[in-house]
Short mmCIF file of C-alpha atoms and ligand atoms in Angstrom, two decimals:
data_model
loop_
_atom_site.label_atom_id
_atom_site.label_comp_id
_atom_site.label_asym_id
_atom_site.label_seq_id
_atom_site.Cartn_x
_atom_site.Cartn_y
_atom_site.Cartn_z
CA MET A 45 8.26 -22.64 -18.96
CA SER A 46 8.84 -18.92 -19.60
CA GLU A 47 5.80 -18.13 -17.41
CA THR A 48 7.33 -20.15 -14.52
CA LEU A 49 10.63 -18.34 -14.99
CA SER A 50 8.87 -14.99 -15.00
CA PHE A 51 7.03 -15.99 -11.81
CA ILE A 52 10.27 -17.03 -10.09
CA ARG A 53 12.01 -13.81 -11.17
CA ASN A 54 9.14 -11.75 -9.72
CA MET A 55 9.26 -13.84 -6.54
CA ILE A 56 12.97 -13.13 -6.11
CA VAL A 57 12.55 -9.37 -6.73
CA ASP A 58 9.39 -8.89 -4.65
CA PRO A 59 8.57 -11.95 -2.45
CA ARG A 60 5.90 -10.18 -0.38
CA ARG A 61 3.89 -9.15 -3.45
CA VAL A 62 4.12 -12.54 -5.17
CA GLY A 63 3.75 -14.66 -2.03
CA ALA A 64 4.12 -18.12 -3.68
CA ILE A 65 6.94 -20.24 -4.96
CA ALA A 66 5.27 -21.13 -8.26
CA PRO A 67 2.14 -20.37 -10.25
CA SER A 68 -0.95 -22.27 -9.06
CA GLY A 69 -1.56 -25.68 -10.58
CA ARG A 70 -4.45 -26.66 -12.85
CA ALA A 71 -6.38 -28.38 -10.08
CA LEU A 72 -6.45 -25.24 -7.96
CA ALA A 73 -7.36 -23.09 -11.02
CA GLU A 74 -10.29 -25.39 -11.78
CA LEU A 75 -11.45 -25.41 -8.17
CA ILE A 76 -11.33 -21.64 -7.62
CA THR A 77 -13.26 -21.01 -10.86
CA SER A 78 -15.67 -23.97 -10.46
CA GLU A 79 -18.70 -21.86 -9.50
CA VAL A 80 -18.10 -18.99 -11.99
CA GLU A 81 -20.30 -18.99 -15.09
CA PRO A 82 -20.79 -16.72 -18.12
CA ARG A 83 -23.90 -15.20 -16.42
CA HIS A 84 -21.52 -13.70 -13.83
CA ALA A 85 -19.84 -11.49 -16.42
CA PRO A 86 -18.03 -9.22 -16.04
CA VAL A 87 -15.75 -11.12 -13.67
CA LEU A 88 -13.05 -9.43 -11.62
CA GLU A 89 -9.76 -11.25 -11.23
CA ILE A 90 -7.29 -9.81 -8.73
CA GLY A 91 -3.63 -10.84 -8.77
CA PRO A 92 -3.74 -12.97 -11.92
CA GLY A 93 0.05 -13.27 -12.19
CA THR A 94 0.81 -15.37 -15.27
CA GLY A 95 -2.91 -16.00 -15.94
CA VAL A 96 -3.46 -19.52 -14.60
CA PHE A 97 -6.91 -18.67 -13.19
CA THR A 98 -7.64 -16.43 -16.20
CA ARG A 99 -7.29 -19.44 -18.51
CA ALA A 100 -9.55 -21.51 -16.28
CA LEU A 101 -12.19 -18.74 -16.44
CA LEU A 102 -12.00 -18.82 -20.23
CA ALA A 103 -12.34 -22.60 -20.20
CA ARG A 104 -15.61 -22.13 -18.26
CA GLY A 105 -17.07 -20.24 -21.16
CA LEU A 106 -16.26 -16.65 -20.27
CA GLN A 107 -14.92 -14.42 -23.04
CA GLN A 108 -11.78 -12.35 -22.71
CA SER A 109 -14.04 -9.28 -22.95
CA ASP A 110 -15.84 -10.50 -19.82
CA LEU A 111 -12.69 -10.25 -17.69
CA ILE A 112 -11.28 -7.36 -15.66
CA LEU A 113 -7.77 -8.27 -14.52
CA VAL A 114 -6.12 -6.19 -11.76
CA GLU A 115 -2.41 -6.88 -11.41
CA PHE A 116 0.21 -4.85 -9.52
CA GLY A 117 3.32 -6.45 -11.07
CA ALA A 118 4.42 -4.48 -14.20
CA GLU A 119 5.93 -7.51 -15.93
CA PHE A 120 2.84 -9.67 -15.23
CA ALA A 121 0.49 -6.86 -16.36
CA ALA A 122 2.36 -6.46 -19.64
CA ALA A 123 2.35 -10.20 -20.28
CA LEU A 124 -1.40 -10.43 -19.44
CA ARG A 125 -2.12 -7.65 -22.03
CA ARG A 126 -0.23 -9.69 -24.66
CA ALA A 127 -1.88 -13.02 -23.73
CA PHE A 128 -5.45 -11.71 -23.33
CA PRO A 129 -5.77 -8.70 -25.67
CA GLY A 130 -9.54 -8.68 -25.31
CA ALA A 131 -9.54 -8.43 -21.53
CA THR A 132 -9.45 -5.20 -19.49
CA VAL A 133 -6.00 -5.35 -17.81
CA LEU A 134 -5.42 -2.76 -15.07
CA HIS A 135 -1.85 -2.35 -13.89
CA ALA A 136 -2.93 -1.25 -10.42
CA ASP A 137 -2.89 -1.92 -6.70
CA ALA A 138 -6.02 -3.82 -5.68
CA SER A 139 -6.02 -2.09 -2.31
CA ARG A 140 -6.97 1.15 -4.15
CA MET A 141 -10.17 -0.15 -5.78
CA ARG A 142 -12.54 1.85 -3.60
CA ARG A 143 -13.99 4.89 -5.41
CA ARG A 144 -10.83 5.70 -7.36
CA ALA A 145 -10.04 5.97 -11.05
CA PRO A 146 -9.87 3.74 -13.09
CA PHE A 147 -12.01 1.49 -10.85
CA ASP A 148 -14.91 3.94 -10.42
CA ALA A 149 -15.74 3.66 -14.13
CA LEU A 150 -15.98 -0.15 -14.20
CA PRO A 151 -19.24 -2.08 -14.66
CA ARG A 152 -20.43 -4.12 -11.62
CA CYS A 153 -19.08 -7.67 -11.54
CA GLY A 154 -20.97 -10.89 -10.87
CA ALA A 155 -18.01 -12.65 -9.22
CA ALA A 156 -14.40 -12.05 -8.17
CA VAL A 157 -11.50 -14.50 -8.17
CA SER A 158 -8.48 -13.61 -6.11
CA GLY A 159 -4.92 -14.95 -6.44
CA LEU A 160 -3.71 -12.33 -3.95
CA PRO A 161 -1.21 -13.43 -1.22
CA ILE A 162 -3.70 -12.20 1.44
CA LEU A 163 -1.79 -13.78 4.30
CA SER A 164 1.35 -11.74 3.59
CA MET A 165 -0.63 -8.46 3.80
CA GLY A 166 -1.46 -6.31 6.84
CA SER A 167 -5.02 -6.05 8.02
CA ARG A 168 -5.52 -2.47 6.71
CA ARG A 169 -4.61 -3.56 3.22
CA GLN A 170 -6.80 -6.70 3.49
CA MET A 171 -9.68 -4.49 4.64
CA ARG A 172 -9.24 -2.07 1.70
CA ILE A 173 -9.10 -4.93 -0.77
CA MET A 174 -12.27 -6.59 0.47
CA GLU A 175 -14.11 -3.25 0.75
CA GLY A 176 -13.02 -2.29 -2.78
CA ALA A 177 -13.86 -5.65 -4.32
CA PHE A 178 -17.39 -5.70 -2.84
CA ALA A 179 -17.97 -2.11 -3.97
CA LEU A 180 -17.30 -3.34 -7.56
CA MET A 181 -19.57 -6.35 -7.28
CA ARG A 182 -23.29 -6.85 -7.81
CA PRO A 183 -25.54 -7.76 -4.82
CA GLY A 184 -25.20 -11.49 -4.05
CA ALA A 185 -21.90 -11.85 -5.95
CA ALA A 186 -19.20 -14.10 -4.47
CA PHE A 187 -15.48 -13.47 -3.98
CA TYR A 188 -13.29 -16.58 -4.23
CA GLN A 189 -9.96 -16.68 -2.37
CA PHE A 190 -7.50 -19.52 -2.04
CA THR A 191 -5.16 -20.12 0.87
CA TYR A 192 -2.41 -22.51 1.87
CA GLY A 193 -3.43 -22.08 5.52
CA PRO A 194 -5.89 -24.09 7.68
CA VAL A 195 -8.57 -21.34 8.00
CA CYS A 196 -10.11 -18.54 5.93
CA PRO A 197 -7.29 -16.06 5.21
CA ILE A 198 -9.55 -13.02 5.66
CA PRO A 199 -9.56 -12.31 9.41
CA ARG A 200 -12.89 -12.71 11.22
CA ALA A 201 -12.86 -9.05 12.34
CA ILE A 202 -12.77 -7.89 8.69
CA LEU A 203 -15.55 -10.29 7.70
CA GLN A 204 -17.73 -9.05 10.57
CA ARG A 205 -17.00 -5.35 9.91
CA LEU A 206 -18.00 -5.71 6.24
CA GLY A 207 -20.96 -8.02 6.96
CA LEU A 208 -19.36 -10.92 5.04
CA LYS A 209 -19.63 -14.69 5.50
CA ALA A 210 -16.90 -17.15 4.35
CA GLU A 211 -17.41 -20.83 3.52
CA ARG A 212 -14.71 -23.29 2.48
CA ILE A 213 -15.86 -24.82 -0.77
CA ALA A 214 -13.15 -27.50 -1.05
CA GLY A 215 -9.40 -28.14 -1.04
CA THR A 216 -6.91 -29.77 -3.36
CA LEU A 217 -3.78 -31.76 -2.57
CA MET A 218 -2.84 -31.48 -6.26
CA ASN A 219 -1.14 -28.12 -5.77
CA LEU A 220 2.26 -27.08 -4.43
CA PRO A 221 1.54 -26.42 -1.58
CA PRO A 222 -1.94 -27.95 -1.08
CA ALA A 223 -4.60 -25.23 -0.96
CA SER A 224 -8.23 -24.55 -0.01
CA VAL A 225 -10.75 -22.22 -1.61
CA TYR A 226 -13.15 -19.98 0.29
CA ARG A 227 -16.35 -18.39 -1.04
CA ILE A 228 -17.01 -15.03 0.59
CA ARG A 229 -20.38 -13.31 0.33
CA LYS A 230 -22.40 -10.61 2.01
CA ALA A 231 -24.23 -12.26 4.90
CA GLN A 232 -28.03 -12.41 4.52
CA PRO A 233 -29.85 -10.29 7.09
CA HIS A 234 -31.77 -12.49 9.61
C1 LIG B 369 0.40 -15.83 -5.26
S1 LIG B 369 0.55 -14.94 -6.83
C2 LIG B 369 -0.80 -15.68 -7.66
C3 LIG B 369 -0.72 -15.56 -9.18
C4 LIG B 369 -1.74 -16.45 -9.90
N1 LIG B 369 -3.12 -16.04 -9.61
C5 LIG B 369 -1.57 -17.89 -9.54
O1 LIG B 369 -2.40 -18.40 -8.75
O2 LIG B 369 -0.60 -18.47 -10.04
C6 LIG B 369 -0.04 -13.29 -6.30
C7 LIG B 369 -0.30 -12.31 -7.43
O3 LIG B 369 -0.92 -11.18 -6.85
C8 LIG B 369 -0.27 -9.99 -7.39
N2 LIG B 369 -0.49 -8.94 -6.39
C9 LIG B 369 0.05 -8.85 -5.12
N3 LIG B 369 -0.38 -7.74 -4.50
C10 LIG B 369 -1.22 -7.11 -5.36
C11 LIG B 369 -2.03 -5.96 -5.27
N4 LIG B 369 -2.03 -5.21 -4.18
N5 LIG B 369 -2.82 -5.60 -6.32
C12 LIG B 369 -2.87 -6.40 -7.47
N6 LIG B 369 -2.12 -7.51 -7.58
C13 LIG B 369 -1.30 -7.89 -6.56
C14 LIG B 369 1.16 -10.45 -7.57
O4 LIG B 369 1.90 -9.58 -8.43
C15 LIG B 369 0.98 -11.81 -8.11
O5 LIG B 369 0.75 -11.81 -9.48
#
């Protein structure tokens, strides 16, 4: 309950940053983490909020020490440090992940899970986030993003510019609102 209250308080103070009316439900957390396995460690999680997806990653066999959590909200970042003391929690803006401290010192990740409100961001910020995330990931690694919308929330122009391909893996009606998850990867050269 206190996590939901913290989420609502953050939503009232900064609706654009939070971009949702409540933390994601368990069904969406299980869906967005469904392809992530311990062999993908370390795993990057962007916009973890109250840690719903973080807990789902741990339930899939990852250890706290396998997780790099990037959260821009100060209250969320502090609560994540308390809840997951073994994880690397960075209180930072995910649009600054490209070649900047502290990101430049991180090990390459085998997957990324994003809870970011991508649709409430401008295209320059979306571009910087995708560029930064893929710079931190190993070749072949996938980036998982959910959306409440009917299509992939990363605009086609950004996918093309970065050589990425998006595929919808599934959707769930058991979330408020219902959501879909996209897997985004570097396109294979023909
Ligand atoms: C829609 S909430 C999702 C929270 C959680 N993953 C969930 O599904 O319940 C978006 C989260 O992204 C964080 N966020 C927004 N912009 C960010 C940025 N530029 N860098 C890092 N985190 C950001 C917000 O503070 C919030 O925790």
